[in-house]
Amino acid sequence: MRDTTINDCRIIDLRKIHDVRGNLTPIEGGVDVPFDIKRIYYLYDVPGGESRGAHAHKELYQLIIAANGSFSITLDDGTEKRSYNLNRSYYGLLIVPGIWRDLGDFSSGAVLLCLASEHYDADDYIRDYNDFLNYKKR
Ligand code: TYD
């Protein structure tokens, strides 16, 4: 989707079921996130100083959660940028299609959990920043 902006992305305050035995956060597709969840992946063992992301998706919706530790995400719609530091297991960052993202500042032991609206599709990626800017202009 070409006409999305960073204002279409937002932090979703997930439910937190507090318990002295440990807290629990459930996420249901179409209920807690505005899409059906077709895929889950997680990123872990990220070496210090490493960065990830640096791409946009054409159709994919994602909810990104710091399941453990923290990291930063900078969103970019080709006009405006906004950075988030995710550091709580009950906050999810909703990223809509057509948004460039850069990830970095991973803390030691950070686990990035991603819930995605589609199965993996290499053709859904825009990996070149100039291609992204051209895609947004059209
Ligand atoms: P990529 O999305 O480029 O990672 P990041 O943007 O976080 O740096 O994915 C890295 C590799 O993993 C790439 O070769 C594609 C593969 N991959 C899958 O096979 N399935 C998936 O669901 C994802 C997210 C990646």
Tab-separated table of N, CA and C and ligand atoms in Angstrom:
chain	number	residue	atom	x	y	z
A	1	MET	N	0.842	-1.195	0.000
A	1	MET	CA	0.000	0.000	0.000
A	1	MET	C	0.872	1.237	0.000
A	2	ARG	N	0.584	2.128	-0.942
A	2	ARG	CA	1.502	3.239	-1.166
A	2	ARG	C	1.171	4.468	-0.330
A	3	ASP	N	-0.116	4.636	0.036
A	3	ASP	CA	-0.530	5.915	0.617
A	3	ASP	C	-0.580	5.901	2.143
A	4	THR	N	0.050	4.934	2.769
A	4	THR	CA	0.068	4.887	4.236
A	4	THR	C	1.114	5.866	4.775
A	5	THR	N	0.914	6.295	6.029
A	5	THR	CA	1.892	7.162	6.682
A	5	THR	C	2.226	6.578	8.061
A	6	ILE	N	3.245	7.157	8.672
A	6	ILE	CA	3.625	6.666	10.005
A	6	ILE	C	2.508	6.899	11.021
A	7	ASN	N	1.564	7.799	10.689
A	7	ASN	CA	0.442	8.029	11.611
A	7	ASN	C	-0.558	6.876	11.610
A	8	ASP	N	-0.446	5.983	10.623
A	8	ASP	CA	-1.292	4.779	10.605
A	8	ASP	C	-0.703	3.683	11.495
A	9	CYS	N	0.538	3.880	11.940
A	9	CYS	CA	1.196	2.915	12.837
A	9	CYS	C	0.975	3.388	14.273
A	10	ARG	N	0.892	2.469	15.198
A	10	ARG	CA	0.638	2.893	16.587
A	10	ARG	C	1.032	1.798	17.563
A	11	ILE	N	1.216	2.250	18.800
A	11	ILE	CA	1.455	1.305	19.884
A	11	ILE	C	0.114	0.724	20.318
A	12	ILE	N	0.045	-0.583	20.393
A	12	ILE	CA	-1.148	-1.247	20.921
A	12	ILE	C	-0.811	-1.727	22.332
A	13	ASP	N	-1.631	-1.260	23.261
A	13	ASP	CA	-1.468	-1.608	24.670
A	13	ASP	C	-2.122	-2.980	24.861
A	14	LEU	N	-1.343	-4.018	24.924
A	14	LEU	CA	-1.883	-5.378	24.994
A	14	LEU	C	-2.404	-5.678	26.401
A	15	ARG	N	-3.304	-6.616	26.459
A	15	ARG	CA	-3.824	-7.015	27.773
A	15	ARG	C	-2.705	-7.620	28.607
A	16	LYS	N	-2.740	-7.320	29.903
A	16	LYS	CA	-1.747	-7.914	30.791
A	16	LYS	C	-2.510	-8.555	31.942
A	17	ILE	N	-2.419	-9.862	32.030
A	17	ILE	CA	-3.108	-10.569	33.109
A	17	ILE	C	-2.081	-10.779	34.219
A	18	HIS	N	-2.207	-9.885	35.193
A	18	HIS	CA	-1.228	-9.863	36.284
A	18	HIS	C	-1.471	-11.028	37.232
A	19	ASP	N	-0.411	-11.665	37.643
A	19	ASP	CA	-0.533	-12.814	38.543
A	19	ASP	C	0.770	-12.909	39.330
A	20	VAL	N	0.665	-13.176	40.624
A	20	VAL	CA	1.894	-13.306	41.421
A	20	VAL	C	2.753	-14.478	40.914
A	21	ARG	N	2.128	-15.401	40.165
A	21	ARG	CA	2.881	-16.529	39.608
A	21	ARG	C	3.572	-16.163	38.300
A	22	GLY	N	3.338	-14.914	37.857
A	22	GLY	CA	3.906	-14.474	36.578
A	22	GLY	C	2.817	-13.873	35.715
A	23	ASN	N	3.170	-12.892	34.913
A	23	ASN	CA	2.180	-12.194	34.098
A	23	ASN	C	1.974	-12.898	32.757
A	24	LEU	N	0.809	-12.636	32.158
A	24	LEU	CA	0.464	-13.296	30.901
A	24	LEU	C	-0.161	-12.270	29.953
A	25	THR	N	0.255	-12.278	28.715
A	25	THR	CA	-0.346	-11.404	27.700
A	25	THR	C	-0.841	-12.251	26.543
A	26	PRO	N	-2.168	-12.295	26.354
A	26	PRO	CA	-2.721	-13.033	25.208
A	26	PRO	C	-2.901	-12.098	24.004
A	27	ILE	N	-2.760	-12.639	22.816
A	27	ILE	CA	-2.994	-11.852	21.603
A	27	ILE	C	-3.831	-12.692	20.647
A	28	GLU	N	-4.992	-12.189	20.300
A	28	GLU	CA	-5.868	-12.903	19.380
A	28	GLU	C	-6.020	-12.101	18.092
A	29	GLY	N	-5.855	-12.796	16.963
A	29	GLY	CA	-5.998	-12.155	15.653
A	29	GLY	C	-7.396	-11.580	15.501
A	30	GLY	N	-7.485	-10.365	14.994
A	30	GLY	CA	-8.786	-9.733	14.770
A	30	GLY	C	-9.414	-9.173	16.037
A	31	VAL	N	-8.818	-9.462	17.192
A	31	VAL	CA	-9.351	-8.970	18.473
A	31	VAL	C	-8.360	-7.964	19.073
A	32	ASP	N	-7.154	-8.431	19.346
A	32	ASP	CA	-6.129	-7.558	19.924
A	32	ASP	C	-5.288	-6.891	18.844
A	33	VAL	N	-5.249	-7.512	17.662
A	33	VAL	CA	-4.556	-6.905	16.513
A	33	VAL	C	-5.555	-6.853	15.351
A	34	PRO	N	-5.472	-5.809	14.514
A	34	PRO	CA	-6.486	-5.621	13.463
A	34	PRO	C	-6.216	-6.455	12.213
A	35	PHE	N	-5.715	-7.670	12.373
A	35	PHE	CA	-5.524	-8.568	11.241
A	35	PHE	C	-5.520	-10.000	11.753
A	36	ASP	N	-5.741	-10.943	10.839
A	36	ASP	CA	-5.604	-12.351	11.192
A	36	ASP	C	-4.127	-12.706	11.172
A	37	ILE	N	-3.696	-13.493	12.136
A	37	ILE	CA	-2.269	-13.806	12.258
A	37	ILE	C	-1.981	-15.081	11.460
A	38	LYS	N	-1.134	-14.941	10.422
A	38	LYS	CA	-0.793	-16.110	9.604
A	38	LYS	C	0.597	-16.633	9.898
A	39	ARG	N	1.422	-15.793	10.543
A	39	ARG	CA	2.833	-16.167	10.719
A	39	ARG	C	3.372	-15.499	11.970
A	40	ILE	N	4.245	-16.216	12.640
A	40	ILE	CA	4.954	-15.670	13.803
A	40	ILE	C	6.428	-15.940	13.582
A	41	TYR	N	7.261	-14.951	13.840
A	41	TYR	CA	8.699	-15.245	13.890
A	41	TYR	C	9.308	-14.443	15.013
A	42	TYR	N	10.465	-14.871	15.452
A	42	TYR	CA	11.143	-14.108	16.498
A	42	TYR	C	12.617	-14.016	16.195
A	43	LEU	N	13.169	-12.919	16.664
A	43	LEU	CA	14.561	-12.562	16.413
A	43	LEU	C	15.253	-12.576	17.766
A	44	TYR	N	16.384	-13.241	17.850
A	44	TYR	CA	17.054	-13.389	19.148
A	44	TYR	C	18.544	-13.571	18.898
A	45	ASP	N	19.337	-13.545	19.967
A	45	ASP	CA	20.803	-13.663	19.848
A	45	ASP	C	21.367	-12.598	18.907
A	46	VAL	N	20.800	-11.396	18.958
A	46	VAL	CA	21.299	-10.322	18.095
A	46	VAL	C	22.593	-9.781	18.710
A	47	PRO	N	23.703	-9.810	17.976
A	47	PRO	CA	24.964	-9.307	18.535
A	47	PRO	C	24.873	-7.799	18.799
A	48	GLY	N	25.570	-7.338	19.817
A	48	GLY	CA	25.582	-5.915	20.159
A	48	GLY	C	25.980	-5.078	18.949
A	49	GLY	N	25.296	-3.961	18.761
A	49	GLY	CA	25.627	-3.032	17.683
A	49	GLY	C	25.035	-3.409	16.334
A	50	GLU	N	24.401	-4.576	16.257
A	50	GLU	CA	23.865	-5.039	14.971
A	50	GLU	C	22.545	-4.323	14.653
A	51	SER	N	22.275	-4.136	13.366
A	51	SER	CA	20.977	-3.570	12.983
A	51	SER	C	20.263	-4.542	12.043
A	52	ARG	N	18.927	-4.443	12.043
A	52	ARG	CA	18.099	-5.328	11.220
A	52	ARG	C	17.065	-4.471	10.497
A	53	GLY	N	16.199	-5.130	9.780
A	53	GLY	CA	15.152	-4.389	9.084
A	53	GLY	C	15.696	-3.804	7.799
A	54	ALA	N	15.623	-2.457	7.691
A	54	ALA	CA	16.055	-1.763	6.469
A	54	ALA	C	15.282	-2.287	5.252
A	55	HIS	N	13.978	-2.325	5.376
A	55	HIS	CA	13.120	-2.692	4.251
A	55	HIS	C	11.689	-2.209	4.546
A	56	ALA	N	10.855	-2.299	3.527
A	56	ALA	CA	9.419	-2.040	3.689
A	56	ALA	C	8.675	-3.230	3.104
A	57	HIS	N	7.407	-3.342	3.465
A	57	HIS	CA	6.548	-4.378	2.885
A	57	HIS	C	5.420	-3.711	2.114
A	58	LYS	N	4.990	-4.376	1.045
A	58	LYS	CA	3.927	-3.790	0.221
A	58	LYS	C	2.536	-4.072	0.792
A	59	GLU	N	2.341	-5.256	1.340
A	59	GLU	CA	0.999	-5.638	1.796
A	59	GLU	C	0.942	-6.128	3.244
A	60	LEU	N	2.087	-6.388	3.830
A	60	LEU	CA	2.132	-7.061	5.137
A	60	LEU	C	1.848	-6.118	6.304
A	61	TYR	N	0.972	-6.562	7.198
A	61	TYR	CA	0.782	-5.911	8.499
A	61	TYR	C	1.569	-6.702	9.532
A	62	GLN	N	2.164	-5.996	10.480
A	62	GLN	CA	2.952	-6.676	11.511
A	62	GLN	C	2.707	-6.032	12.876
A	63	LEU	N	2.763	-6.849	13.890
A	63	LEU	CA	2.806	-6.341	15.256
A	63	LEU	C	4.139	-6.789	15.836
A	64	ILE	N	4.937	-5.820	16.268
A	64	ILE	CA	6.279	-6.096	16.779
A	64	ILE	C	6.270	-5.884	18.290
A	65	ILE	N	6.786	-6.877	19.007
A	65	ILE	CA	6.786	-6.839	20.473
A	65	ILE	C	8.195	-7.134	20.981
A	66	ALA	N	8.613	-6.403	21.999
A	66	ALA	CA	9.855	-6.760	22.697
A	66	ALA	C	9.458	-7.794	23.748
A	67	ALA	N	9.485	-9.074	23.375
A	67	ALA	CA	9.098	-10.138	24.309
A	67	ALA	C	10.077	-10.190	25.475
A	68	ASN	N	11.314	-9.797	25.213
A	68	ASN	CA	12.316	-9.664	26.276
A	68	ASN	C	13.289	-8.561	25.882
A	69	GLY	N	13.807	-7.839	26.867
A	69	GLY	CA	14.801	-6.801	26.588
A	69	GLY	C	14.203	-5.634	25.833
A	70	SER	N	15.033	-4.977	25.066
A	70	SER	CA	14.576	-3.764	24.376
A	70	SER	C	15.325	-3.579	23.055
A	71	PHE	N	14.728	-2.767	22.202
A	71	PHE	CA	15.362	-2.366	20.935
A	71	PHE	C	14.616	-1.148	20.424
A	72	SER	N	15.184	-0.492	19.422
A	72	SER	CA	14.502	0.670	18.855
A	72	SER	C	14.083	0.383	17.419
A	73	ILE	N	12.976	1.014	17.022
A	73	ILE	CA	12.473	0.902	15.657
A	73	ILE	C	12.226	2.308	15.141
A	74	THR	N	12.788	2.626	13.989
A	74	THR	CA	12.479	3.894	13.338
A	74	THR	C	11.607	3.612	12.126
A	75	LEU	N	10.440	4.240	12.110
A	75	LEU	CA	9.499	4.101	10.999
A	75	LEU	C	9.641	5.310	10.080
A	76	ASP	N	9.442	5.084	8.797
A	76	ASP	CA	9.678	6.120	7.799
A	76	ASP	C	8.672	5.903	6.664
A	77	ASP	N	7.877	6.941	6.364
A	77	ASP	CA	6.904	6.796	5.269
A	77	ASP	C	7.364	7.523	4.011
A	78	GLY	N	8.640	7.935	4.002
A	78	GLY	CA	9.185	8.629	2.843
A	78	GLY	C	9.117	10.138	3.015
A	79	THR	N	8.298	10.580	3.985
A	79	THR	CA	8.150	12.016	4.251
A	79	THR	C	8.569	12.319	5.683
A	80	GLU	N	8.082	11.470	6.596
A	80	GLU	CA	8.300	11.682	8.025
A	80	GLU	C	8.855	10.421	8.661
A	81	LYS	N	9.626	10.614	9.753
A	81	LYS	CA	10.157	9.464	10.502
A	81	LYS	C	9.703	9.554	11.951
A	82	ARG	N	9.572	8.394	12.596
A	82	ARG	CA	9.258	8.369	14.033
A	82	ARG	C	9.940	7.167	14.661
A	83	SER	N	10.586	7.394	15.815
A	83	SER	CA	11.305	6.300	16.477
A	83	SER	C	10.597	5.862	17.742
A	84	TYR	N	10.662	4.582	17.988
A	84	TYR	CA	10.089	3.980	19.193
A	84	TYR	C	11.160	3.156	19.870
A	85	ASN	N	11.152	3.187	21.203
A	85	ASN	CA	11.980	2.242	21.938
A	85	ASN	C	11.025	1.260	22.604
A	86	LEU	N	11.074	0.019	22.164
A	86	LEU	CA	10.175	-0.990	22.747
A	86	LEU	C	10.907	-1.688	23.885
A	87	ASN	N	10.292	-1.691	25.048
A	87	ASN	CA	10.971	-2.260	26.213
A	87	ASN	C	10.011	-2.908	27.213
A	88	ARG	N	8.777	-3.175	26.774
A	88	ARG	CA	7.809	-3.848	27.646
A	88	ARG	C	7.138	-4.957	26.846
A	89	SER	N	6.915	-6.100	27.494
A	89	SER	CA	6.334	-7.251	26.777
A	89	SER	C	4.854	-7.068	26.474
A	90	TYR	N	4.235	-6.000	26.996
A	90	TYR	CA	2.799	-5.796	26.783
A	90	TYR	C	2.503	-4.602	25.875
A	91	TYR	N	3.551	-4.115	25.184
A	91	TYR	CA	3.320	-3.105	24.152
A	91	TYR	C	3.637	-3.721	22.797
A	92	GLY	N	2.762	-3.514	21.830
A	92	GLY	CA	3.036	-3.971	20.473
A	92	GLY	C	3.042	-2.770	19.549
A	93	LEU	N	3.959	-2.742	18.609
A	93	LEU	CA	3.968	-1.671	17.611
A	93	LEU	C	3.342	-2.207	16.325
A	94	LEU	N	2.208	-1.639	15.962
A	94	LEU	CA	1.534	-2.023	14.723
A	94	LEU	C	2.196	-1.288	13.561
A	95	ILE	N	2.724	-2.064	12.616
A	95	ILE	CA	3.319	-1.464	11.407
A	95	ILE	C	2.446	-1.855	10.217
A	96	VAL	N	1.903	-0.857	9.546
A	96	VAL	CA	1.036	-1.097	8.394
A	96	VAL	C	1.920	-1.259	7.146
A	97	PRO	N	1.345	-1.714	6.034
A	97	PRO	CA	2.148	-1.847	4.809
A	97	PRO	C	2.678	-0.491	4.338
A	98	GLY	N	3.742	-0.509	3.564
A	98	GLY	CA	4.248	0.718	2.937
A	98	GLY	C	5.054	1.603	3.856
A	99	ILE	N	5.654	1.016	4.886
A	99	ILE	CA	6.457	1.786	5.848
A	99	ILE	C	7.858	1.170	5.928
A	100	TRP	N	8.856	2.012	5.730
A	100	TRP	CA	10.248	1.575	5.882
A	100	TRP	C	10.575	1.490	7.366
A	101	ARG	N	11.277	0.443	7.778
A	101	ARG	CA	11.662	0.317	9.190
A	101	ARG	C	13.128	-0.057	9.343
A	102	ASP	N	13.771	0.593	10.336
A	102	ASP	CA	15.138	0.269	10.737
A	102	ASP	C	15.123	-0.119	12.202
A	103	LEU	N	15.778	-1.229	12.511
A	103	LEU	CA	15.815	-1.710	13.899
A	103	LEU	C	17.247	-1.724	14.408
A	104	GLY	N	17.409	-1.318	15.674
A	104	GLY	CA	18.749	-1.313	16.261
A	104	GLY	C	18.674	-1.201	17.768
A	105	ASP	N	19.830	-0.917	18.366
A	105	ASP	CA	19.932	-0.733	19.828
A	105	ASP	C	19.394	-1.940	20.593
A	106	PHE	N	19.638	-3.137	20.083
A	106	PHE	CA	19.157	-4.340	20.773
A	106	PHE	C	19.909	-4.518	22.086
A	107	SER	N	19.158	-4.685	23.164
A	107	SER	CA	19.796	-4.970	24.454
A	107	SER	C	20.256	-6.424	24.439
A	108	SER	N	21.143	-6.743	25.363
A	108	SER	CA	21.581	-8.133	25.446
A	108	SER	C	20.400	-9.008	25.856
A	109	GLY	N	20.201	-10.094	25.172
A	109	GLY	CA	19.080	-10.998	25.473
A	109	GLY	C	17.752	-10.556	24.887
A	110	ALA	N	17.759	-9.516	24.042
A	110	ALA	CA	16.488	-9.031	23.479
A	110	ALA	C	15.860	-10.094	22.583
A	111	VAL	N	14.547	-10.215	22.692
A	111	VAL	CA	13.779	-11.101	21.803
A	111	VAL	C	12.694	-10.259	21.144
A	112	LEU	N	12.772	-10.161	19.813
A	112	LEU	CA	11.748	-9.446	19.049
A	112	LEU	C	10.759	-10.472	18.537
A	113	LEU	N	9.512	-10.319	18.962
A	113	LEU	CA	8.451	-11.215	18.515
A	113	LEU	C	7.630	-10.474	17.467
A	114	CYS	N	7.407	-11.116	16.332
A	114	CYS	CA	6.629	-10.484	15.272
A	114	CYS	C	5.440	-11.352	14.894
A	115	LEU	N	4.259	-10.760	14.910
A	115	LEU	CA	3.048	-11.413	14.420
A	115	LEU	C	2.748	-10.776	13.069
A	116	ALA	N	2.531	-11.616	12.064
A	116	ALA	CA	2.407	-11.083	10.708
A	116	ALA	C	1.104	-11.546	10.063
A	117	SER	N	0.603	-10.714	9.149
A	117	SER	CA	-0.713	-10.978	8.538
A	117	SER	C	-0.633	-11.938	7.359
A	118	GLU	N	0.580	-12.226	6.857
A	118	GLU	CA	0.729	-13.091	5.679
A	118	GLU	C	1.877	-14.072	5.873
A	119	HIS	N	1.844	-15.135	5.098
A	119	HIS	CA	2.993	-16.041	5.066
A	119	HIS	C	4.191	-15.317	4.459
A	120	TYR	N	5.364	-15.871	4.636
A	120	TYR	CA	6.580	-15.253	4.099
A	120	TYR	C	6.494	-15.166	2.577
A	121	ASP	N	6.815	-13.989	2.050
A	121	ASP	CA	6.797	-13.776	0.606
A	121	ASP	C	7.901	-12.785	0.264
A	122	ALA	N	8.977	-13.290	-0.330
A	122	ALA	CA	10.127	-12.434	-0.649
A	122	ALA	C	9.719	-11.292	-1.584
A	123	ASP	N	8.672	-11.513	-2.405
A	123	ASP	CA	8.247	-10.482	-3.358
A	123	ASP	C	7.506	-9.330	-2.687
A	124	ASP	N	7.165	-9.496	-1.422
A	124	ASP	CA	6.460	-8.429	-0.703
A	124	ASP	C	7.432	-7.379	-0.142
A	125	TYR	N	8.744	-7.678	-0.234
A	125	TYR	CA	9.750	-6.776	0.344
A	125	TYR	C	10.178	-5.693	-0.641
A	126	ILE	N	10.425	-4.496	-0.129
A	126	ILE	CA	11.172	-3.466	-0.868
A	126	ILE	C	12.450	-3.255	-0.053
A	127	ARG	N	13.590	-3.622	-0.630
A	127	ARG	CA	14.831	-3.623	0.151
A	127	ARG	C	15.760	-2.460	-0.187
A	128	ASP	N	15.412	-1.727	-1.245
A	128	ASP	CA	16.255	-0.592	-1.642
A	128	ASP	C	15.519	0.701	-1.280
A	129	TYR	N	16.206	1.598	-0.565
A	129	TYR	CA	15.525	2.790	-0.052
A	129	TYR	C	15.036	3.698	-1.183
A	130	ASN	N	15.809	3.818	-2.252
A	130	ASN	CA	15.370	4.654	-3.376
A	130	ASN	C	14.152	4.049	-4.072
A	131	ASP	N	14.136	2.713	-4.169
A	131	ASP	CA	12.950	2.044	-4.727
A	131	ASP	C	11.730	2.354	-3.854
A	132	PHE	N	11.955	2.366	-2.534
A	132	PHE	CA	10.863	2.667	-1.600
A	132	PHE	C	10.326	4.082	-1.840
A	133	LEU	N	11.241	5.052	-1.961
A	133	LEU	CA	10.809	6.442	-2.179
A	133	LEU	C	10.033	6.556	-3.493
A	134	ASN	N	10.499	5.861	-4.507
A	134	ASN	CA	9.782	5.888	-5.791
A	134	ASN	C	8.412	5.233	-5.681
A	135	TYR	N	8.360	4.124	-4.936
A	135	TYR	CA	7.095	3.416	-4.705
A	135	TYR	C	6.083	4.333	-4.020
A	136	LYS	N	6.543	5.127	-3.038
A	136	LYS	CA	5.636	6.010	-2.295
A	136	LYS	C	5.192	7.203	-3.148
A	137	LYS	N	6.025	7.606	-4.095
A	137	LYS	CA	5.688	8.776	-4.939
A	137	LYS	C	4.631	8.439	-5.975
A	138	ARG	N	4.615	7.152	-6.400
A	138	ARG	CA	3.706	6.792	-7.494
A	138	ARG	C	2.247	6.821	-7.061
B	1	TYD	P1	14.686	-10.468	6.854
B	1	TYD	O1	13.224	-10.222	6.845
B	1	TYD	O2	15.499	-9.865	5.763
B	1	TYD	O3	15.297	-10.023	8.247
B	1	TYD	P2	15.416	-8.558	8.900
B	1	TYD	O4	14.671	-7.611	8.037
B	1	TYD	O5	14.826	-8.701	10.247
B	1	TYD	O6	16.852	-8.208	9.001
B	1	TYD	O7	14.889	-12.039	6.883
B	1	TYD	C1	16.168	-12.614	7.018
B	1	TYD	C2	16.175	-13.971	6.318
B	1	TYD	O8	15.224	-14.857	6.879
B	1	TYD	C3	15.860	-13.879	4.836
B	1	TYD	O9	16.753	-14.739	4.141
B	1	TYD	C4	14.466	-14.418	4.702
B	1	TYD	C5	14.324	-15.341	5.892
B	1	TYD	N1	12.953	-15.334	6.442
B	1	TYD	C6	12.126	-16.429	6.237
B	1	TYD	O10	12.499	-17.425	5.596
B	1	TYD	N2	10.856	-16.416	6.780
B	1	TYD	C7	10.397	-15.351	7.482
B	1	TYD	O11	9.234	-15.375	7.957
B	1	TYD	C8	11.263	-14.217	7.665
B	1	TYD	C9	10.799	-13.014	8.443
B	1	TYD	C10	12.519	-14.257	7.139
